[in-house]
Short mmCIF file of C-alpha atoms in Angstrom, two decimals:
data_model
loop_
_atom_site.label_atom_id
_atom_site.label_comp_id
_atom_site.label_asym_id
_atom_site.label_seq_id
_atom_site.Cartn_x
_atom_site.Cartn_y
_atom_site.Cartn_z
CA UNK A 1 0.00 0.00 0.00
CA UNK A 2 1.37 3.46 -0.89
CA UNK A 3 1.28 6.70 1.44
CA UNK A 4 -1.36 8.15 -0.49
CA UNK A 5 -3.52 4.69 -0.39
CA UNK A 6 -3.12 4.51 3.43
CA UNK A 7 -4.04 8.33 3.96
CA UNK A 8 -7.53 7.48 1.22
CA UNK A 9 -8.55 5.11 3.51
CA UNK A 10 -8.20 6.67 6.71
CA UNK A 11 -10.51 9.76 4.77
CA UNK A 12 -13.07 7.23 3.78
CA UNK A 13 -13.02 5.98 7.35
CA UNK A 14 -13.81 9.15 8.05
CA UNK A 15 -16.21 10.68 5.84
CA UNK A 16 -19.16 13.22 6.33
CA UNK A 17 -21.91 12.78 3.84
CA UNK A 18 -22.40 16.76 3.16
CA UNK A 19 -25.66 16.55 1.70
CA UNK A 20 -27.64 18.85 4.32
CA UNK A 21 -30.84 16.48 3.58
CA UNK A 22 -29.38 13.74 4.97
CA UNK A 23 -29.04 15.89 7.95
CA UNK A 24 -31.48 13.27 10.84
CA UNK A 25 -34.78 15.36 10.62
CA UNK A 26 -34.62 14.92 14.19
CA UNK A 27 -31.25 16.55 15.15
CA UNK A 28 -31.95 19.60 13.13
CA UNK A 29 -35.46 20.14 14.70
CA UNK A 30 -34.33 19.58 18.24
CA UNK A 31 -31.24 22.33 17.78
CA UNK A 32 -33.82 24.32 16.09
CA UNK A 33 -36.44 24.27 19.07
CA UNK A 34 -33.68 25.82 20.81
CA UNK A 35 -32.72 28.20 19.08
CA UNK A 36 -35.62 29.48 18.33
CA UNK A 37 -36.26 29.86 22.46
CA UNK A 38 -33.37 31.36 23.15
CA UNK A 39 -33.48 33.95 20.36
CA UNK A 40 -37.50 34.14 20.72
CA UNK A 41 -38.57 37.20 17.96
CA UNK A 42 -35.03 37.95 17.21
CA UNK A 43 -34.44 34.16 15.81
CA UNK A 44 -34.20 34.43 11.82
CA UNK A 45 -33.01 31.10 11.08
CA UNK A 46 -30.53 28.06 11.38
CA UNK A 47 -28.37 26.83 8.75
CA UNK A 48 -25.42 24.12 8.36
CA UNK A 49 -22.69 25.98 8.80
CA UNK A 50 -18.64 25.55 9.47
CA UNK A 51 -16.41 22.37 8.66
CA UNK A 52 -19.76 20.43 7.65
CA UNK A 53 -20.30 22.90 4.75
CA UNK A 54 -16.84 23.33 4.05
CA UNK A 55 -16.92 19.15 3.33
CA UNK A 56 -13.52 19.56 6.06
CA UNK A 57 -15.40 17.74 8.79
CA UNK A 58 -14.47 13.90 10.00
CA UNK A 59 -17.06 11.54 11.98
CA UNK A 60 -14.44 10.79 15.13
CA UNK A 61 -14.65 14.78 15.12
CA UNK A 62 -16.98 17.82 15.14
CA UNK A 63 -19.68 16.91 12.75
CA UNK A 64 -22.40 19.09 12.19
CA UNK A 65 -22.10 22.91 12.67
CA UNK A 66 -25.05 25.44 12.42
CA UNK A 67 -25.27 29.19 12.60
CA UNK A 68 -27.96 30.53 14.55
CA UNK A 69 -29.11 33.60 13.22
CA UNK A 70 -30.51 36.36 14.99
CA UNK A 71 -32.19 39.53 13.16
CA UNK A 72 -29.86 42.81 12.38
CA UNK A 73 -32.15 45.10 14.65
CA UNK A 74 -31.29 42.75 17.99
CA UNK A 75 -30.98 44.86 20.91
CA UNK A 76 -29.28 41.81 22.66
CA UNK A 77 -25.61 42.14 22.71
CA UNK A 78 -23.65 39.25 21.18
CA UNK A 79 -21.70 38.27 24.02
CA UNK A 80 -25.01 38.10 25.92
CA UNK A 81 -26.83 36.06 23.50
CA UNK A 82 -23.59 33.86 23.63
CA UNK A 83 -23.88 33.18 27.53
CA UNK A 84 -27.49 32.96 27.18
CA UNK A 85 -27.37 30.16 24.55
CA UNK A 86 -24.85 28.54 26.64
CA UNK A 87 -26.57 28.40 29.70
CA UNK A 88 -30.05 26.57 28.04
CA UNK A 89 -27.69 24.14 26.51
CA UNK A 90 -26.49 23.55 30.19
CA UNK A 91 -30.19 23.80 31.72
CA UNK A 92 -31.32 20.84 29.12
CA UNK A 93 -28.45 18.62 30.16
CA UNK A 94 -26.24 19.25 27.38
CA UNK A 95 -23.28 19.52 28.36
CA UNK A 96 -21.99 22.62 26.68
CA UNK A 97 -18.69 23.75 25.74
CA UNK A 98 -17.41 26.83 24.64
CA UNK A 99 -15.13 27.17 21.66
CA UNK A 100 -13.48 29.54 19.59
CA UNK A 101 -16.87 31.13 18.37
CA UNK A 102 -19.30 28.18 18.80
CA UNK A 103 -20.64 26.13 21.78
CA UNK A 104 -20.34 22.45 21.61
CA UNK A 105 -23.00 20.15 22.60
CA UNK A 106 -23.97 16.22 21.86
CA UNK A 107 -27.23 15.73 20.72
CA UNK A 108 -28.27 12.08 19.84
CA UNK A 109 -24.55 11.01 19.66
CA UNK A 110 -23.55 13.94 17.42
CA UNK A 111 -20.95 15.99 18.29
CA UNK A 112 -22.41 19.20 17.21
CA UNK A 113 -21.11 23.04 16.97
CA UNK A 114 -24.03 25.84 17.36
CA UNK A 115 -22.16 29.37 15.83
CA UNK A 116 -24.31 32.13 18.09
CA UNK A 117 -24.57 35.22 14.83
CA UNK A 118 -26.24 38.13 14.17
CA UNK A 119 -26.91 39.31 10.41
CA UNK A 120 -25.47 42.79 9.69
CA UNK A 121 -28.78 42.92 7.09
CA UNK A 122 -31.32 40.68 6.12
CA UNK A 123 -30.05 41.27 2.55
CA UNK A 124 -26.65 40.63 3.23
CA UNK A 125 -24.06 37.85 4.09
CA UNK A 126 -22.22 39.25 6.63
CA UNK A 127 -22.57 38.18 10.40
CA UNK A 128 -20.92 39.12 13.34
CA UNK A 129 -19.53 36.57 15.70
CA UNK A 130 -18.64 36.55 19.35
CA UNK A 131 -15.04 35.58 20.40
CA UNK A 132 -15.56 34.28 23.91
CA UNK A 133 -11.59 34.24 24.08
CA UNK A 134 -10.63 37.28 23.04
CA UNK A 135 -14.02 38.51 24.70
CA UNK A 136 -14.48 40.49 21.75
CA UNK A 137 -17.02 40.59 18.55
CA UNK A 138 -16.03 40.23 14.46
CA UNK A 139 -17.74 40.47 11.34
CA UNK A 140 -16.96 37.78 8.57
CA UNK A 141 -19.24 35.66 6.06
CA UNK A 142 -19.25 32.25 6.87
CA UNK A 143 -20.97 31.94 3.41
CA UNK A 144 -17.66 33.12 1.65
CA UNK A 145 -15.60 30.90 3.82
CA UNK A 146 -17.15 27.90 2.44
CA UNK A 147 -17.07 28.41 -1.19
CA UNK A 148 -13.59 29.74 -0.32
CA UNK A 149 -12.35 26.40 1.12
CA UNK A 150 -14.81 24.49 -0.29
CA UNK A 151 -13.91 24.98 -3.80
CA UNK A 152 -10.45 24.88 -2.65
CA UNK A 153 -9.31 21.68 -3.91
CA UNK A 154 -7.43 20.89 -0.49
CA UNK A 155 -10.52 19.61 1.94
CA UNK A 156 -8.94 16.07 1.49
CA UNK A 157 -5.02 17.43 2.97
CA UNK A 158 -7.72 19.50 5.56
CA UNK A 159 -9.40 16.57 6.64
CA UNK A 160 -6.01 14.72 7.02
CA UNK A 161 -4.33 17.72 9.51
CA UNK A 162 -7.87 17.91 11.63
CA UNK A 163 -7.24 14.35 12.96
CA UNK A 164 -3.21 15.09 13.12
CA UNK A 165 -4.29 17.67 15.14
CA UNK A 166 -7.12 15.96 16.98
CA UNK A 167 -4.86 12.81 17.83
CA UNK A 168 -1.70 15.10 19.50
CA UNK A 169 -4.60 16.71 21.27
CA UNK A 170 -3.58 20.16 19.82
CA UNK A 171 -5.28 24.02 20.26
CA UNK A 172 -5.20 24.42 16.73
CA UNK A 173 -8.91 26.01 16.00
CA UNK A 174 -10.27 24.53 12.52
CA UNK A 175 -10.47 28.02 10.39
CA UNK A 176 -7.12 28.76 11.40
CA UNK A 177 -6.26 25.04 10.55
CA UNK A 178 -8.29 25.44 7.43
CA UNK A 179 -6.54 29.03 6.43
CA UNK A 180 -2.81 27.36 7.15
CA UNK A 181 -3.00 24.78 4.62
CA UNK A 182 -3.69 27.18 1.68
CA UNK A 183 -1.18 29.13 2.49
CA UNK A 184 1.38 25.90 3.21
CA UNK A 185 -0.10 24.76 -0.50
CA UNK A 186 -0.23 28.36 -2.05
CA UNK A 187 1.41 28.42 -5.09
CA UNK A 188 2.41 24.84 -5.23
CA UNK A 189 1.33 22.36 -8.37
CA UNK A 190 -0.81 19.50 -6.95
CA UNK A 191 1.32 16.48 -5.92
CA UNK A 192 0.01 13.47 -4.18
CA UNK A 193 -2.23 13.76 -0.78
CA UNK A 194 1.13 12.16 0.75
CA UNK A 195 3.23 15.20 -0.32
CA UNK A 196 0.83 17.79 0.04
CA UNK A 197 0.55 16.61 3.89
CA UNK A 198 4.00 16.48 4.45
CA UNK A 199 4.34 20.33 2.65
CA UNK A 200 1.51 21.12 5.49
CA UNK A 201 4.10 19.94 8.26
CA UNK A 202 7.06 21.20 7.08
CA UNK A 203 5.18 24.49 7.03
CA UNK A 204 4.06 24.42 10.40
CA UNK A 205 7.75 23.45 11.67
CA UNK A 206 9.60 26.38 9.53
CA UNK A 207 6.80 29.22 9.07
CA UNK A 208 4.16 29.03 10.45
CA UNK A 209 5.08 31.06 13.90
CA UNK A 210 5.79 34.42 12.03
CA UNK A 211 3.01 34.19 9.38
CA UNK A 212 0.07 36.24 9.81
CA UNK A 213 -3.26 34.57 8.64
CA UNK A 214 -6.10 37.03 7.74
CA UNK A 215 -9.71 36.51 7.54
CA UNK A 216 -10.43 36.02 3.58
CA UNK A 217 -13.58 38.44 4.31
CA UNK A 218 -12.35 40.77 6.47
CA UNK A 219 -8.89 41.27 6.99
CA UNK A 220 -9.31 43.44 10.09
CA UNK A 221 -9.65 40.30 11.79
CA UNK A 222 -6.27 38.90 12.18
CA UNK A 223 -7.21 34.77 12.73
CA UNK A 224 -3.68 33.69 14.00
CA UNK A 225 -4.31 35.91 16.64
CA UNK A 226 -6.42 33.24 17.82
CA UNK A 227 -3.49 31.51 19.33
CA UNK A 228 -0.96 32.65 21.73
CA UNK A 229 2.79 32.18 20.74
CA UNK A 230 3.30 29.54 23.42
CA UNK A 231 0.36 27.69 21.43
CA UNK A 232 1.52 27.94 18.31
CA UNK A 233 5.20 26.56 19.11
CA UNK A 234 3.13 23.55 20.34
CA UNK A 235 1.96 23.26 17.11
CA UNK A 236 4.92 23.75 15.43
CA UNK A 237 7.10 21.42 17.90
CA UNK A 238 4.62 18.71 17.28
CA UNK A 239 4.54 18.97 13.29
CA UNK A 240 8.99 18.94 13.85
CA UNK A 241 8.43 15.34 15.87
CA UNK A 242 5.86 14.31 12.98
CA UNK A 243 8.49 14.86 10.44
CA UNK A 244 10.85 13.07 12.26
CA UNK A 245 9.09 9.65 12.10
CA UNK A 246 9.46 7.19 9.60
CA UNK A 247 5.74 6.23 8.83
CA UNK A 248 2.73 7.46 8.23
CA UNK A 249 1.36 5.12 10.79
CA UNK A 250 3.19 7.26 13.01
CA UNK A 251 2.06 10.53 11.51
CA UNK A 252 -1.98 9.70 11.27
CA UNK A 253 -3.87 6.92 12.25
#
């Protein structure tokens, strides 16, 4: 078997159908019900959103992500609306935990990411997000991200550094993930998922502490600032010992 056969079958282990009408009727109801009484009449809608529309998501991982929407005229602050989402997760049983701009629940066995937004206009793709981190607010469009990515060409080499990162147990949040391996592949000429992984990782040892990494819809928001520097050596320390070992067994499992 050749590096690139090994790393096919670990992705078809893995795969996410993306059709969102395969989506369990159930699932996207119960989040729904939810949503809708948390936002009450500032709810606008819920849609798939994040690595499941991107087609970067794996089944041991995250595997479903929706954006909640709530209306452009909320009075609510965002960071309220966060906490308040967070705590009915918590009242149902849930078992809620917050990430870089979502809150993580199970529901029916699915690991699941809800994205708290609100719509800058109803005619319009922008949304801002809350940043429970950095305790701060952003406007992007997820919508762009996921052509963006989507369309990339690279979800496969994606999919692959999600569980690297996943199995070393690593703070390396997915759009930042998702953002480093275009610009680890920018430029390059396609080679085989083997090389292209191993480009990732030998990106990650040599540049990827210095290199800024933008938000593709607004680059006021600065996504490697996600990280601190002690983080990101992490990263990069663990993509160095990666490189080091002689299989791919070794590398991703």
């Amino acid at each position: 078997m050749t590096a690139d056969d090994y790393l096919k079958a670990i992705l078809e282990r893995e795969a996410v159908p993306r059709d969102p009408g395969l989506l369990p009727a159930a699932l996207v109801d119960c989040v729904g019900a939810i949503c809708r009484d948390w936002a009450g009449p500032d709810f606008l809608e819920i849609v798939p959103a994040g690595s499941f529309e991107k087609g970067t998501a794996n089944l041991s991982g995250r595997q479903i992500d929706f954006l909640a929407v709530l209306a452009p005229d909320t009075a609510r602050p965002l960071e309220e609306a966060y906490a308040a989402l967070w705590q009915r997760f918590e009242a149902l049983g849930l078992r809620p935990e917050r990430r870089n701009v979502s809150i993580g629940i199970r529901v029916s066995g699915r690991l699941v990411d809800v994205i708290p937004a609100r719509r800058e206009a109803r005619d319009s793709d922008a949304h801002m997000l809350f940043l429970p981190r950095a305790g701060k607010t952003v406007t992007t469009m997820p919508a762009l991200h996921a052509g963006g990515i989507g369309a990339s060409g690279l979800t496969d080499e994606i999919r692959l550094m999600k569980l690297w990162r996943d199995q070393r147990g690593l703070p390396f949040p997915s759009f930042y993930l998702e953002l480093s391996v275009l610009a680890a592949l920018d430029g390059q000429g396609r080679a085989g998922l083997a090389e292209n992984v191993w480009a990732v990782l030998v990106y990650l040892e040599r540049s990827f502490l210095s290199r800024a990494v933008l938000d593709p819809a607004n680059a006021n928001n600065i996504v490697s600032d996600m990280l601190a520097q002690s983080e990101k050596s992490q990263i990069a320390a663990s993509a160095r010992r990666s490189l080091a070992d002689a299989a791919w067994q070794e590398i991703v499992a």
